[in-house]
Tab-separated table of C-alpha atoms in Angstrom:
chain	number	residue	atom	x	y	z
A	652	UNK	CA	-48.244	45.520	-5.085
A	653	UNK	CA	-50.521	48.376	-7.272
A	654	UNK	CA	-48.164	50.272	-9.647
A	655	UNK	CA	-47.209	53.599	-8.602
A	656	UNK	CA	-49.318	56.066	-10.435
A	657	UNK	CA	-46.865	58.856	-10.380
A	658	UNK	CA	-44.237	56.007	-11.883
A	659	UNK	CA	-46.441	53.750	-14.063
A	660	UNK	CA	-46.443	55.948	-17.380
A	661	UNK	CA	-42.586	55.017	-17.440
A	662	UNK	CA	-42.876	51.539	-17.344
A	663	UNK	CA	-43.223	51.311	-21.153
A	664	UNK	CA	-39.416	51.430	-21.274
A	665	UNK	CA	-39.502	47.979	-19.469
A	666	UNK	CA	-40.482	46.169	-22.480
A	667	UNK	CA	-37.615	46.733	-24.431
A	668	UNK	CA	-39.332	48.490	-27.055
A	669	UNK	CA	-38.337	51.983	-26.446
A	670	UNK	CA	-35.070	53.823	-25.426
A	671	UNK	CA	-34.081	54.471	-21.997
A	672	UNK	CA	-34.768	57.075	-19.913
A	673	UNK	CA	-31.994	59.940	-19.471
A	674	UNK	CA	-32.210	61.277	-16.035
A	675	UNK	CA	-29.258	63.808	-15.615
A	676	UNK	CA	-27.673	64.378	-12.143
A	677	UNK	CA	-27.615	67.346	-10.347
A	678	UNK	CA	-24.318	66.214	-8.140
A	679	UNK	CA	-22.701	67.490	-11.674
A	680	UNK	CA	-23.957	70.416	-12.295
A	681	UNK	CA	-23.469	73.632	-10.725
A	682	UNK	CA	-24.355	73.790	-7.486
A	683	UNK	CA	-24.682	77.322	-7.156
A	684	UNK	CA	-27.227	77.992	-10.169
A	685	UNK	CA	-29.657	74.493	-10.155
A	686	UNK	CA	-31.919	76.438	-11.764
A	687	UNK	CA	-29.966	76.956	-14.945
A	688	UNK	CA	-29.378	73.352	-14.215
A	689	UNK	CA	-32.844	72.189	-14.263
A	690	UNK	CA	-33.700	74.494	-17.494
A	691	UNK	CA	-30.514	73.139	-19.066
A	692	UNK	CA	-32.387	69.492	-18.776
A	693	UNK	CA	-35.719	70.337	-19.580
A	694	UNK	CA	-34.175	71.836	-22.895
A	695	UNK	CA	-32.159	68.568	-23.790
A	696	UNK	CA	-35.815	67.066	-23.120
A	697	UNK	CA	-34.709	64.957	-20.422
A	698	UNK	CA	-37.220	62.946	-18.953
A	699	UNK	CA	-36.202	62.807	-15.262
A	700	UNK	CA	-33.914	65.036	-12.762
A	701	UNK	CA	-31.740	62.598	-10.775
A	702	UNK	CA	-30.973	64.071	-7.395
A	703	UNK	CA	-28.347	62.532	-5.110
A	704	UNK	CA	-28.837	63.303	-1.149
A	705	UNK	CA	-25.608	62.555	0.511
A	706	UNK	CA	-25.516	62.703	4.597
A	707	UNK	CA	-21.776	62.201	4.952
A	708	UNK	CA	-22.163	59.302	6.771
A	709	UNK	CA	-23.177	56.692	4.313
A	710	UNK	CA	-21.394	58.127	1.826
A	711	UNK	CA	-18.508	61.015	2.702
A	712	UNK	CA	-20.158	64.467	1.053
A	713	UNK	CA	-23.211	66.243	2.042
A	714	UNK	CA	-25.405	67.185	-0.684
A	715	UNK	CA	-28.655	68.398	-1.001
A	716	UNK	CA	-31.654	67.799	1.158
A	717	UNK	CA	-35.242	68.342	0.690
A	718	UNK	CA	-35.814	72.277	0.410
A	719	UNK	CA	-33.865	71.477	-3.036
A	720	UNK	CA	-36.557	69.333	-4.011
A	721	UNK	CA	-39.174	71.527	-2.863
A	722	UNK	CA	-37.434	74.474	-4.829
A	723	UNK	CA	-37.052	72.255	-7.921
A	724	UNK	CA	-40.568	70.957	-7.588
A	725	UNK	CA	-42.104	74.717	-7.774
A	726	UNK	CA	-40.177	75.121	-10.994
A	727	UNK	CA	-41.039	71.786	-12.675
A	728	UNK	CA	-42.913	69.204	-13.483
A	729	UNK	CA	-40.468	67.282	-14.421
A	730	UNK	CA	-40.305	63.740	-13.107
A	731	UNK	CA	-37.715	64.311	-9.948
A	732	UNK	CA	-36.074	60.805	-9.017
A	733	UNK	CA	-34.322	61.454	-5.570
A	734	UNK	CA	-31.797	58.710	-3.902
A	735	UNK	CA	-31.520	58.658	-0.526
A	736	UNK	CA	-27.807	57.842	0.074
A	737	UNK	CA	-28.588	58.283	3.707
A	738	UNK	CA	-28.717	56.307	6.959
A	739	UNK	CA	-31.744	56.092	8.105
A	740	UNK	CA	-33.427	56.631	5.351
A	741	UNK	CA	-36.986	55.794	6.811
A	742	UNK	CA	-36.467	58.879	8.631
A	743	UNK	CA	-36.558	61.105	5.878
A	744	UNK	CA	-39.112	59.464	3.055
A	745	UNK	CA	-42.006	61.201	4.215
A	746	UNK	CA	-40.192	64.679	4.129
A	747	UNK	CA	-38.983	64.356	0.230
A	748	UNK	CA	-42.378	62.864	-1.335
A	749	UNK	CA	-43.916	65.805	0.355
A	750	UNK	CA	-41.073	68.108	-0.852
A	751	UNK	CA	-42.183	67.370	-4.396
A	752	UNK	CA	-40.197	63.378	-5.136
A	753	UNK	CA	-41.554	60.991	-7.600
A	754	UNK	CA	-39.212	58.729	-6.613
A	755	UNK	CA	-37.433	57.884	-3.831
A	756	UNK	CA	-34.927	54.919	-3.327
A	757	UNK	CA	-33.640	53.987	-0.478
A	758	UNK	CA	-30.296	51.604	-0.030
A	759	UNK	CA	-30.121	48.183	0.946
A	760	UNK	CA	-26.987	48.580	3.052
A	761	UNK	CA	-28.914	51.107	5.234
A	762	UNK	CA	-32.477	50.279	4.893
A	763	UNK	CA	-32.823	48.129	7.926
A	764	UNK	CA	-35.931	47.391	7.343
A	765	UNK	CA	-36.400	47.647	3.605
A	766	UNK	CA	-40.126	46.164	2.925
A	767	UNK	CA	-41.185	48.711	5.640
A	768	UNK	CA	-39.156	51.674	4.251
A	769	UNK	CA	-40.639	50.853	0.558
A	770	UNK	CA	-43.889	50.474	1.749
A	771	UNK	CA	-43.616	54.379	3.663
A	772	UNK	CA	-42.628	55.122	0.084
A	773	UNK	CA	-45.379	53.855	-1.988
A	774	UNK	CA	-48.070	54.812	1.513
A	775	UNK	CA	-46.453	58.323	1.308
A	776	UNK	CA	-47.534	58.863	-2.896
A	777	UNK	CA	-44.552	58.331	-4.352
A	778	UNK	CA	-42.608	55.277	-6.415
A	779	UNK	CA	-40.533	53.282	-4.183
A	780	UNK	CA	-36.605	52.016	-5.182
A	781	UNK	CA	-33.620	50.636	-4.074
A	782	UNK	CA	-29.943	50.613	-4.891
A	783	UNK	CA	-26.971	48.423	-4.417
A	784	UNK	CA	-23.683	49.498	-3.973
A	785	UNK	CA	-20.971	47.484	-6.223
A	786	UNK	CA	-20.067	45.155	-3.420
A	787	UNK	CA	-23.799	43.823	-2.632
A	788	UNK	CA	-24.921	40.871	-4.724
A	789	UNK	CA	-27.842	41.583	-6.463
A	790	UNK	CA	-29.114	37.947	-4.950
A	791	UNK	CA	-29.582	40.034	-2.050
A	792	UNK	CA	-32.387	41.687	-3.621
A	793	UNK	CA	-33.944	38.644	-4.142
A	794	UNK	CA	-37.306	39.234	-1.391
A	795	UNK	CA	-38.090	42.739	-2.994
A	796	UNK	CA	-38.508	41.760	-6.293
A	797	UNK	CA	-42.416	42.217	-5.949
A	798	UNK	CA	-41.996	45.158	-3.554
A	799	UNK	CA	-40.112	48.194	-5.803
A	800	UNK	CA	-40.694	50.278	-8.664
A	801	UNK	CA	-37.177	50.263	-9.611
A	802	UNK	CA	-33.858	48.761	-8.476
A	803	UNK	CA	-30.750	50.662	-8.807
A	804	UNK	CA	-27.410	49.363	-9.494
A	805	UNK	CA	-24.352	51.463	-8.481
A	806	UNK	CA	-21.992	50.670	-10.828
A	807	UNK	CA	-18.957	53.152	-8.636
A	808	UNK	CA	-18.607	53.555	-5.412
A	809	UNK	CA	-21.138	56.140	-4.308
A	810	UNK	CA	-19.866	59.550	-3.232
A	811	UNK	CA	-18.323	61.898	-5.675
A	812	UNK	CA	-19.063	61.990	-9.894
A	813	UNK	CA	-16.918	61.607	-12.533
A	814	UNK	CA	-15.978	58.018	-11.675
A	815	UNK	CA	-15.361	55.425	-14.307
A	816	UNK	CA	-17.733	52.523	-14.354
A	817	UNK	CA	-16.479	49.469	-12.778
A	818	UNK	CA	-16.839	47.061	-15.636
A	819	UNK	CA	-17.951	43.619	-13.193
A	820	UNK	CA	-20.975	45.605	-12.662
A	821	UNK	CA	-22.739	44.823	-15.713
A	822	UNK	CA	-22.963	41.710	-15.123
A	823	UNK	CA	-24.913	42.467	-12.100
A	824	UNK	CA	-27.210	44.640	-14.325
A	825	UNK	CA	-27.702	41.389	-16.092
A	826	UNK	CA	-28.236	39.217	-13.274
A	827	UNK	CA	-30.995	41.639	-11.826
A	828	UNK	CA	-33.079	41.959	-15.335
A	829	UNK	CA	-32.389	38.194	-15.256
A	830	UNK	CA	-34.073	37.781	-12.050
A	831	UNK	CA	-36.885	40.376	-13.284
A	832	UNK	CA	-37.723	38.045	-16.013
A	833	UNK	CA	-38.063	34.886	-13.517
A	834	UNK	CA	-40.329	36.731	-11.203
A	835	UNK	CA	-42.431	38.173	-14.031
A	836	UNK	CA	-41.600	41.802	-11.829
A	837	UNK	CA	-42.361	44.949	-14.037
A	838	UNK	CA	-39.853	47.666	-11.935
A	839	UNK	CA	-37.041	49.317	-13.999
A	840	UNK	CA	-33.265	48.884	-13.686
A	841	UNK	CA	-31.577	52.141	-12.939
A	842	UNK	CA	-27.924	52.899	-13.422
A	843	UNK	CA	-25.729	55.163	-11.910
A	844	UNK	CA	-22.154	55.850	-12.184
A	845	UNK	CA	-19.827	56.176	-14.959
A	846	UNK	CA	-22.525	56.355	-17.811
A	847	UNK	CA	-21.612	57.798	-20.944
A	848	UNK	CA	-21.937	57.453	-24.729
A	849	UNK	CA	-19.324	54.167	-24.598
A	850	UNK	CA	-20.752	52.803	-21.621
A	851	UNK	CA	-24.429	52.971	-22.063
A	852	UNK	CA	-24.863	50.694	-25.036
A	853	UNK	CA	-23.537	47.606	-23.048
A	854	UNK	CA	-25.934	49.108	-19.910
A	855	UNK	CA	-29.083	49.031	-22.252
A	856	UNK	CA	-28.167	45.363	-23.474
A	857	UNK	CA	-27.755	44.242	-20.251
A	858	UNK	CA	-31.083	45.420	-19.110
A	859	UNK	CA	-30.933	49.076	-18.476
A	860	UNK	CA	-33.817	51.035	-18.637
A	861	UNK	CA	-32.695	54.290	-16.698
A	862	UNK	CA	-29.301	55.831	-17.217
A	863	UNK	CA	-28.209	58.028	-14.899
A	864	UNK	CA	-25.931	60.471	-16.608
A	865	UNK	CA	-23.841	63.429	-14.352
A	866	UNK	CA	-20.463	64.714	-16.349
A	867	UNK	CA	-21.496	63.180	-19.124
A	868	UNK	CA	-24.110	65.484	-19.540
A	869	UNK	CA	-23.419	68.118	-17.811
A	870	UNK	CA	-19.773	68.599	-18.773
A	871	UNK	CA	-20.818	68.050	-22.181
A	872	UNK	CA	-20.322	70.767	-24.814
A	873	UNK	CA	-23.750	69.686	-26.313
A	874	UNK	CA	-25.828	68.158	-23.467
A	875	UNK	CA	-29.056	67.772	-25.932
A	876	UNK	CA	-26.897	65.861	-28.333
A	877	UNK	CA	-25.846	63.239	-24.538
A	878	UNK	CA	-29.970	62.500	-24.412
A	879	UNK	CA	-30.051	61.643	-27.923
A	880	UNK	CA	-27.124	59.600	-27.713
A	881	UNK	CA	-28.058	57.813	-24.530
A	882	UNK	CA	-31.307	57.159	-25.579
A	883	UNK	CA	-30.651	55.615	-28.762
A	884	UNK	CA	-28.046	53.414	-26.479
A	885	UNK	CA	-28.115	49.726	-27.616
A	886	UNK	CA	-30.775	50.095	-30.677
């Protein structure tokens, strides 16, 4: 599959040369002023804006849909990574990548149909993903390695922020930049949950290339001084 062209200017980080991408989370900020939010990112010099959308099905909350993206688009240009914690989610690609998305990943558990969803993705103008929750084996991923941009590991339980990394995870980064290597595949490894200045040094070893980072960065006293940290992780 042709590279992504809104995406392909970030797969530098894959070679190992360069520190990962910072994408701070929205689901930690304050929901009722994004916009300080967003400026509070672009200030740290974050490279990405990771935006959860929760349907309270797949996951329990409801979160934001795609008029957020479409606000935070006008405001930014900013690369905007959205995950679709949805069921469904083929129903509502073609909605965010037209909202404003550079991304959007989609989950295995729900994705029925995943090479068709990733496909809309990609047809749509966009970067295509998908995520794993801790419970599904990353050998699950194994027919999509050709297919995505970037595969996202879960490393909590998806749902609320401020979770603490569930250590077995790692080695499921590992096993996925493993299987990245064997395929000669070029997408990134995302990582979401429980990232912070401890935990990301192990993440980038492992094979991280995109750390997700929500309290850590936005609970932070410093948030510019989080980037710096996080992208200096496992130098």
């Amino acid at each position: 599959m042709a590279e992504s062209p809104r995406f392909s200017r970030f797969l530098r980080h894959t070679s190992g040369t360069a520190g990962p991408v910072v994408a701070p989370s929205l689901l930690a900020a304050d929901s009722g002023n994004l916009a300080a939010a967003l400026e509070l990112a672009e200030r740290a010099r974050a490279e990405w804006i990771h935006i959860d959308v929760m349907d309270g099905v797949f996951v329990p909350p409801i979160s934001f849909g795609a008029n957020t993206v479409a606000a935070l688009r006008r405001r930014t240009g900013v690369f905007l990574d959205v995950h679709l914690m949805t069921v469904h989610p083929e129903r509502h690609v073609a909605q965010f990548v037209d909202a404003g998305a550079d991304l959007v990943t989609v989950h295995l558990e729900t994705a029925g149909h995943a090479h068709r969803t990733l496909q809309a993705i990609r047809a749509a103008g966009a970067a295509a993903g998908i995520a794993v929750v801790p419970s599904t084996p990353a050998a699950l991923l194994g027919e999509l390695w050709d297919e995505v941009d970037l595969v996202l590991v879960m490393t909590v339980n998806p749902g609320f922020g401020g979770q603490r990394l569930i250590p077995r995870c790692v080695r499921k980064v590992e096993q996925v930049a493993g299987a990245r290597r064997q395929a000669g595949a070029r997408f990134l490894i995302q990582v979401d949950g429980g990232v912070n200045r401890d935990t990301a040094p192990d993440l980038r070893r492992s094979g991280a290339d995109v750390l997700v980072a929500g309290t850590a960065f936005y609970g932070a006293a410093d948030p510019a001084a989080v980037v710096r940290d996080l992208s200096a992780a496992g130098r």
